[in-house]
mmCIF file of C-alpha atoms in Angstrom:
data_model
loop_
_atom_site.group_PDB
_atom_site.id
_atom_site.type_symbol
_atom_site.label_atom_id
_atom_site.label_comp_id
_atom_site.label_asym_id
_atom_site.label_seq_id
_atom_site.Cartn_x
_atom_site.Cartn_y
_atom_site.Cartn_z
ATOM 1 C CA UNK A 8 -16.192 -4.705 14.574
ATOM 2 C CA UNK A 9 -17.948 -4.556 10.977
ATOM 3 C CA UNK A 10 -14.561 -4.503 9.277
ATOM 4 C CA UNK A 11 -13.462 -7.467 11.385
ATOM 5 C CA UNK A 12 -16.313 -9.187 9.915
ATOM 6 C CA UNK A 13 -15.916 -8.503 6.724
ATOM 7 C CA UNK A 14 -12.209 -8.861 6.368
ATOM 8 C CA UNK A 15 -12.908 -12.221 8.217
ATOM 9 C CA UNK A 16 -15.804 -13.347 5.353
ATOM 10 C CA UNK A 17 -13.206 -12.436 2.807
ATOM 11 C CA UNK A 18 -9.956 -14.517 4.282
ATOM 12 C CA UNK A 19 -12.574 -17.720 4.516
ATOM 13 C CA UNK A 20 -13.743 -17.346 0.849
ATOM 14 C CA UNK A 21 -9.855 -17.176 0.012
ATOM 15 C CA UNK A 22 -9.604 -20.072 1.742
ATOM 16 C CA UNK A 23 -12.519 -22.638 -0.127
ATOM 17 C CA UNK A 24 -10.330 -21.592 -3.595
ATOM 18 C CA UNK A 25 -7.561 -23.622 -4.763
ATOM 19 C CA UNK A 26 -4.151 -22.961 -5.650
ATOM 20 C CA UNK A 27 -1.075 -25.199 -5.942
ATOM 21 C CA UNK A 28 1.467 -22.247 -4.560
ATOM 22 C CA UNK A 29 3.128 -23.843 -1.422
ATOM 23 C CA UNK A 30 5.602 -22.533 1.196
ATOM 24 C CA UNK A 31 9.605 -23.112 -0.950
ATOM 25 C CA UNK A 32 13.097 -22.602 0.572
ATOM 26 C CA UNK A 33 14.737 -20.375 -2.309
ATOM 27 C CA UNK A 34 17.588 -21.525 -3.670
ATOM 28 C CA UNK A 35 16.180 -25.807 -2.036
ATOM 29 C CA UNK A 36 13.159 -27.601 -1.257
ATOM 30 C CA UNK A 37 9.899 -27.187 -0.019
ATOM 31 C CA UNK A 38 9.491 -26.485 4.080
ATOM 32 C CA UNK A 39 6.451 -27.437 6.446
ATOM 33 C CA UNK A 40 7.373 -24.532 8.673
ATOM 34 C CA UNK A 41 3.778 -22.394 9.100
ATOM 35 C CA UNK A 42 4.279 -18.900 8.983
ATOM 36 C CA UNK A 43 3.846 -17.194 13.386
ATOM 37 C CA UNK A 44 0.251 -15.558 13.138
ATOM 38 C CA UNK A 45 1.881 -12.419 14.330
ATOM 39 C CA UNK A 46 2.257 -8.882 13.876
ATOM 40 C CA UNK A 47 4.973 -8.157 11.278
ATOM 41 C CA UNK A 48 6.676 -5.762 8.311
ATOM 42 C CA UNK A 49 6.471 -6.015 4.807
ATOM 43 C CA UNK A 50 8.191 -4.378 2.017
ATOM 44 C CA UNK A 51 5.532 -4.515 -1.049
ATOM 45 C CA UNK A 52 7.263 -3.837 -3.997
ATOM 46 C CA UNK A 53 5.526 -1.609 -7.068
ATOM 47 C CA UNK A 54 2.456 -4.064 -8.625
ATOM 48 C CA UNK A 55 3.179 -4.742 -12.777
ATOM 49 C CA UNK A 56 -0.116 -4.451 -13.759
ATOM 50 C CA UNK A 57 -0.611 -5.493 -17.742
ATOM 51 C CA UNK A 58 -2.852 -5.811 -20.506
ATOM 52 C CA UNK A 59 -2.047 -8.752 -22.292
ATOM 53 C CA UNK A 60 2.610 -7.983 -22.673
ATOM 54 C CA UNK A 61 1.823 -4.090 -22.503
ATOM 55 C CA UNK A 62 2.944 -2.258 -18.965
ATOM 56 C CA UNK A 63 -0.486 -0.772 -17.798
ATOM 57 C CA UNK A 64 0.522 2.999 -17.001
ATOM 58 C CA UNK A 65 -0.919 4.395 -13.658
ATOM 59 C CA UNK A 66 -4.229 6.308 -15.212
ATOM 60 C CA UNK A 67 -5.096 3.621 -17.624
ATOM 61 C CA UNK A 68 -7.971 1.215 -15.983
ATOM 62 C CA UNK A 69 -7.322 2.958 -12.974
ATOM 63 C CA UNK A 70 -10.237 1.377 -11.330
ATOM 64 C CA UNK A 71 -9.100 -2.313 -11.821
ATOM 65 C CA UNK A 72 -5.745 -1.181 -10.717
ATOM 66 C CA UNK A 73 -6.736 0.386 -7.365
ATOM 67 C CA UNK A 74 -9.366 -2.552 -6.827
ATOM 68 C CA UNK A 75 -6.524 -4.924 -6.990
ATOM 69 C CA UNK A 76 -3.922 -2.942 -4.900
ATOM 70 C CA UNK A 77 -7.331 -2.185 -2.000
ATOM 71 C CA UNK A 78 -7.962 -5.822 -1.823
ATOM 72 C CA UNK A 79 -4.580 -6.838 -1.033
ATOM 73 C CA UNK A 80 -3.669 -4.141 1.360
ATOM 74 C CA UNK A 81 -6.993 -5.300 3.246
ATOM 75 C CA UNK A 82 -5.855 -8.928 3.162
ATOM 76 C CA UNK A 83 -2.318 -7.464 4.691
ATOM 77 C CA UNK A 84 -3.501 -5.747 7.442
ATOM 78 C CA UNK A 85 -5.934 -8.791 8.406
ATOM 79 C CA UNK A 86 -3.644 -10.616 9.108
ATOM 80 C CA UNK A 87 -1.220 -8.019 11.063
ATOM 81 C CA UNK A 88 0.842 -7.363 8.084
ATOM 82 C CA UNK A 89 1.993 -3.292 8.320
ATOM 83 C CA UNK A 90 3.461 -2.083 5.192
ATOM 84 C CA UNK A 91 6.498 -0.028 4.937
ATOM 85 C CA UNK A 92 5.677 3.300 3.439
ATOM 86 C CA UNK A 93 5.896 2.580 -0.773
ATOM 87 C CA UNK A 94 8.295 5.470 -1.406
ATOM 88 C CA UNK A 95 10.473 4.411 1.449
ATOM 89 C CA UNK A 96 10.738 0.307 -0.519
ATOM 90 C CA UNK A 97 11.123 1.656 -4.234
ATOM 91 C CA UNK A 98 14.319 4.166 -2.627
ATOM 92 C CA UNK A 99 15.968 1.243 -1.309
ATOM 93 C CA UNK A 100 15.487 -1.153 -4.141
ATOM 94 C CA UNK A 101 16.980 1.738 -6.528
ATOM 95 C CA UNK A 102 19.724 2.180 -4.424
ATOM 96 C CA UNK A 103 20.020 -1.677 -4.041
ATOM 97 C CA UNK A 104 19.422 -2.396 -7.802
ATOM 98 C CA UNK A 105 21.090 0.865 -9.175
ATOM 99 C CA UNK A 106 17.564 1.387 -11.111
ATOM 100 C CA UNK A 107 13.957 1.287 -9.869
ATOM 101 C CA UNK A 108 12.140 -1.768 -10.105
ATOM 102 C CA UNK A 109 10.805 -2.868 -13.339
ATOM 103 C CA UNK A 110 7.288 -2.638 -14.014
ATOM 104 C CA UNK A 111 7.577 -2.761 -17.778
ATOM 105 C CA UNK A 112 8.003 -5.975 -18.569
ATOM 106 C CA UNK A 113 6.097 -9.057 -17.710
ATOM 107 C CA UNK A 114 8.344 -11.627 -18.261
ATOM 108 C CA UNK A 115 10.715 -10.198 -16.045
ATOM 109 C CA UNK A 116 10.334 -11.083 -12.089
ATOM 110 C CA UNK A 117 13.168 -10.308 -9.667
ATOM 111 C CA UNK A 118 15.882 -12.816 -8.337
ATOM 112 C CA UNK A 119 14.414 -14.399 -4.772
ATOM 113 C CA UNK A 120 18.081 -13.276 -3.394
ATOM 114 C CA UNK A 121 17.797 -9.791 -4.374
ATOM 115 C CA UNK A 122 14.433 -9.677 -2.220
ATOM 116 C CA UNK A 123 15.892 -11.110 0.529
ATOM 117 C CA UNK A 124 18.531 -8.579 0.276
ATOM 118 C CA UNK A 125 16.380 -5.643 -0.010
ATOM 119 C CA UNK A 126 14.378 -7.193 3.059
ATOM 120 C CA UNK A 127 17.332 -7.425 5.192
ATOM 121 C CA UNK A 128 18.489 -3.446 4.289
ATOM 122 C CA UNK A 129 15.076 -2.460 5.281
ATOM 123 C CA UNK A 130 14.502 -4.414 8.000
ATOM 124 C CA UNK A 131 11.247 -5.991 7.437
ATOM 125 C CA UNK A 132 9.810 -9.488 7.728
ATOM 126 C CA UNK A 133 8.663 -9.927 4.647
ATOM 127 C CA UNK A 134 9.262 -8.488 1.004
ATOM 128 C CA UNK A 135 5.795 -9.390 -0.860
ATOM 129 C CA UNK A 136 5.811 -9.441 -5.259
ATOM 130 C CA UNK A 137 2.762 -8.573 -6.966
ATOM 131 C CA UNK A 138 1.724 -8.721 -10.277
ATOM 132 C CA UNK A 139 -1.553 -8.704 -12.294
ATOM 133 C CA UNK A 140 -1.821 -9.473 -16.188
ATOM 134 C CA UNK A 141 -5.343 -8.968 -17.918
ATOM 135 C CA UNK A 142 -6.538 -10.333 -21.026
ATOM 136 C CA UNK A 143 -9.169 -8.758 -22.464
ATOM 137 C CA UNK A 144 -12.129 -9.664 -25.363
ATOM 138 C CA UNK A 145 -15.176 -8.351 -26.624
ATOM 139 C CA UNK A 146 -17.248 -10.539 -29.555
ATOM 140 C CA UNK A 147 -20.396 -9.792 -31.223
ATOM 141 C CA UNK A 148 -23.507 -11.990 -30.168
ATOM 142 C CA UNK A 149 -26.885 -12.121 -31.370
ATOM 143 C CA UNK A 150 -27.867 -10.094 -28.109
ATOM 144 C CA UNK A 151 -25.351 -7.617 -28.370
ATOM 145 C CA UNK A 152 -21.520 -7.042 -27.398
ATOM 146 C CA UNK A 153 -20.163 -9.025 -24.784
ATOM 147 C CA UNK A 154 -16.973 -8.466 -23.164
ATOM 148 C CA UNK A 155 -15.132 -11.485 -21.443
ATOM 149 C CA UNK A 156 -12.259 -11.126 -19.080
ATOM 150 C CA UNK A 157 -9.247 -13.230 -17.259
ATOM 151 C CA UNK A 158 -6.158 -12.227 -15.273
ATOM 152 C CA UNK A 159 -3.321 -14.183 -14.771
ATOM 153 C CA UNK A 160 -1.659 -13.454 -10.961
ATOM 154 C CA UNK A 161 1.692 -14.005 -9.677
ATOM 155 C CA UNK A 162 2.259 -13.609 -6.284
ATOM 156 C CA UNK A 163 5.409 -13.908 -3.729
ATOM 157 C CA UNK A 164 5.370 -13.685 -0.323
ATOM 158 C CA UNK A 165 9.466 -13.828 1.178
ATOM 159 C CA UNK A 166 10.020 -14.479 4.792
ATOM 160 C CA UNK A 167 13.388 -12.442 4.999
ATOM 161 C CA UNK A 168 14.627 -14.307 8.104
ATOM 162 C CA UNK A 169 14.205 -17.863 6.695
ATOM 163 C CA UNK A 170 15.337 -16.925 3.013
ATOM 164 C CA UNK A 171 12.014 -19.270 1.997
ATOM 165 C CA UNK A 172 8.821 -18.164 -0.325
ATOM 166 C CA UNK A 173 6.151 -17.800 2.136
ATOM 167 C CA UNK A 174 3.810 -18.123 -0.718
ATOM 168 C CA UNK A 175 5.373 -18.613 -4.110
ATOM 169 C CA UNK A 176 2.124 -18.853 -6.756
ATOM 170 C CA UNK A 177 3.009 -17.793 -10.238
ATOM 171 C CA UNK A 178 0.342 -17.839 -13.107
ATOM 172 C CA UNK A 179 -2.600 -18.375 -11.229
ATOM 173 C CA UNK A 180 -5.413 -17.867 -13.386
ATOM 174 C CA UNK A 181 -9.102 -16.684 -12.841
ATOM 175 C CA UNK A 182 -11.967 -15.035 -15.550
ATOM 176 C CA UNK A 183 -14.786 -12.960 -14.495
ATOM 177 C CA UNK A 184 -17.190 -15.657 -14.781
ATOM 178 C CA UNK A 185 -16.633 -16.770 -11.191
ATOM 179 C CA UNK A 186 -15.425 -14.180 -9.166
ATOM 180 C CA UNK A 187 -19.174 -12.701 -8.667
ATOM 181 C CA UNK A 188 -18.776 -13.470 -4.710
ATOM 182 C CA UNK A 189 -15.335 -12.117 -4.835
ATOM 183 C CA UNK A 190 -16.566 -8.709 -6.030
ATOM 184 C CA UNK A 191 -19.066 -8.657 -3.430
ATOM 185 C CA UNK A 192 -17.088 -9.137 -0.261
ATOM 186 C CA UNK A 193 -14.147 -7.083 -1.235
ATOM 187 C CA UNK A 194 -16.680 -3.955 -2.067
ATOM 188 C CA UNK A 195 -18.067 -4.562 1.744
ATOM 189 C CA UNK A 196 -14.750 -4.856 2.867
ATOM 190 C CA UNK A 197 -13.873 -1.074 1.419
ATOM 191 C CA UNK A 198 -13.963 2.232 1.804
ATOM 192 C CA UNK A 199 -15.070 2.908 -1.826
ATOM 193 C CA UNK A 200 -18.678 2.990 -2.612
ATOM 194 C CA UNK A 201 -19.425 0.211 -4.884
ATOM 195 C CA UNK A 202 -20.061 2.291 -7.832
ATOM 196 C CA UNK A 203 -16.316 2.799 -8.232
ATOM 197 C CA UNK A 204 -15.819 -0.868 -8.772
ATOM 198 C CA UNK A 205 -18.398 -0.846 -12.324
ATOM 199 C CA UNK A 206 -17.402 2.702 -13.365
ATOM 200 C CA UNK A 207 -14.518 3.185 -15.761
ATOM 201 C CA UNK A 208 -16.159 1.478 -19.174
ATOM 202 C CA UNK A 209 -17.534 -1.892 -20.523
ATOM 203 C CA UNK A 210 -14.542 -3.241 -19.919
ATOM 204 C CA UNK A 211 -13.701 -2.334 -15.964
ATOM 205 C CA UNK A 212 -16.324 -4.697 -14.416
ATOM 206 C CA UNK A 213 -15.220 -7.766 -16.361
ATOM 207 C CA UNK A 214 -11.596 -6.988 -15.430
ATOM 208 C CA UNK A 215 -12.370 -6.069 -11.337
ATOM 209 C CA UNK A 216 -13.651 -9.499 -11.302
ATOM 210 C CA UNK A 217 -11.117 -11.198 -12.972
ATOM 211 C CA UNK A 218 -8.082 -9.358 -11.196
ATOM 212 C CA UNK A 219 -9.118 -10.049 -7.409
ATOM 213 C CA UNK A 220 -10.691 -13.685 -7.986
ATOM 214 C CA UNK A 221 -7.031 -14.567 -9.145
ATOM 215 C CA UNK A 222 -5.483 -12.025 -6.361
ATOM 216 C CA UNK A 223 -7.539 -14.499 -3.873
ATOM 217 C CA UNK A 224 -7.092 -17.197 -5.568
ATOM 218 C CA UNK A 225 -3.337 -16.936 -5.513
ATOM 219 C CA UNK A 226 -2.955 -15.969 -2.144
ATOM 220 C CA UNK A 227 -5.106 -18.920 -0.509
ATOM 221 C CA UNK A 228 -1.874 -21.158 0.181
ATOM 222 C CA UNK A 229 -1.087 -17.975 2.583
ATOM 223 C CA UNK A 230 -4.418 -17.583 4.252
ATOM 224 C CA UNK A 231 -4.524 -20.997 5.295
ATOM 225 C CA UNK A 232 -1.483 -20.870 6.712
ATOM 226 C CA UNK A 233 -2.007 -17.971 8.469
ATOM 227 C CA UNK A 234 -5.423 -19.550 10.146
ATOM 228 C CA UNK A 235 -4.275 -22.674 11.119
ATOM 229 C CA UNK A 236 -1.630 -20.893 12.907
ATOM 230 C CA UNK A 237 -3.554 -18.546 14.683
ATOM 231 C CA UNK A 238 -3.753 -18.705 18.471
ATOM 232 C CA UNK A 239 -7.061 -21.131 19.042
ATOM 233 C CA UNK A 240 -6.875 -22.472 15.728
ATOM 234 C CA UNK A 241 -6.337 -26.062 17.466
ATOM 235 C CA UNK A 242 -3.142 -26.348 15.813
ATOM 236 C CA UNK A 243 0.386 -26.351 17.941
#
């Protein structure tokens, strides 16, 4: 019942943020279809986490990183979303692709069609795109060194069936400066004591913040969708 609560406080804070994502046919125009508030699959493919153009490796701000990939997997499974197991998606993109999915390179997102491809092989409603890039400074003040951070978030959500983005934000953009609340409900929201989220260095704070107030900030196209169409939402 807690968790309810508290992944419940964190879907309506996603909500009062703006973002100008909306649903898109791929490959055509926008639809008003709402996405079923239902229990369905998704296929998450590997998150491209970067510092500035440079491919974050797996053990470097580890904390941000897992912060990130926490809050979104809570958001998921919220709202009935059950991921396919990750080594199960990266085989069949490989096998798809004939490589494994790029991480490396930030300018780089995959083709729509391939994802609804890859969603169709395994099956699943959805095939979600994550992607995190942090920018990072630290100036000298009269009081000291202060460290500043931002993240720019893209973020695709695919409804296989349809062939249309879901959610199709790219570039959303968010700093550290207002993503105190953030913080706060995604720690309650957690199994991870609190401390791990302000451990890792000056600079893993400042980037936590940054990475899941864009994260929520990107996805809030979705959670509205996904409220109005709930069953009592007042909405047919």
């Amino acid at each position: 019942m807690r968790t309810s609560l508290q992944l419940s406080l964190l879907a309506v804070f996603a909500l009062g943020l703006s973002s100008s994502a909306l649903s898109q046919k791929i490959g055509a125009g926008k639809s008003d279809t709402a996405s079923a508030y239902k229990l369905r699959t998704a296929a998450v493919l590997p998150i491209g986490f970067f510092n500035d153009d440079e491919a974050l490796k797996l053990d470097v701000h580890k904390e941000s990183q897992d912060m990130f990939r926490d809050v979104l997997k809570s958001l998921l499974e919220h709202y009935g979303i059950n991921r396919v197991d990750q080594a199960t998606t990266n085989s069949a993109y490989s096998q798809m692709a004939g490589q494994p999915f790029d991480t490396e390179h930030y300018g780089d997102m995959p083709k729509p069609e391939d994802m609804v491809r890859l969603g169709k092989h395994l099956g699943v409603d959805l095939v979600i795109v994550p992607r995190c890039r942090y920018h990072v400074k630290s100036i000298v003040t009269i009081t000291g060194l202060k460290t500043k951070a931002s993240a720019k978030v893209d973020l695709w959500i695919i409804d296989v069936r349809k062939s249309e983005f879901d959610l199709h934000a790219n570039a959303v953009m968010a700093d550290d400066t207002e993503a105190d609340s953030a913080v706060k409900i995604a720690a309650a929201i957690l199994v991870a004591p609190v401390v791990a989220f302000v451990s890792g260095g000056a600079e893993a704070p400042h980037m936590q913040k940054a990475g899941v107030a864009g994260l929520i900030k990107a996805i809030k196209p979705w959670t509205e969708k996904q409220e109005t169409s709930k069953i009592g939402s007042g909405n047919r």
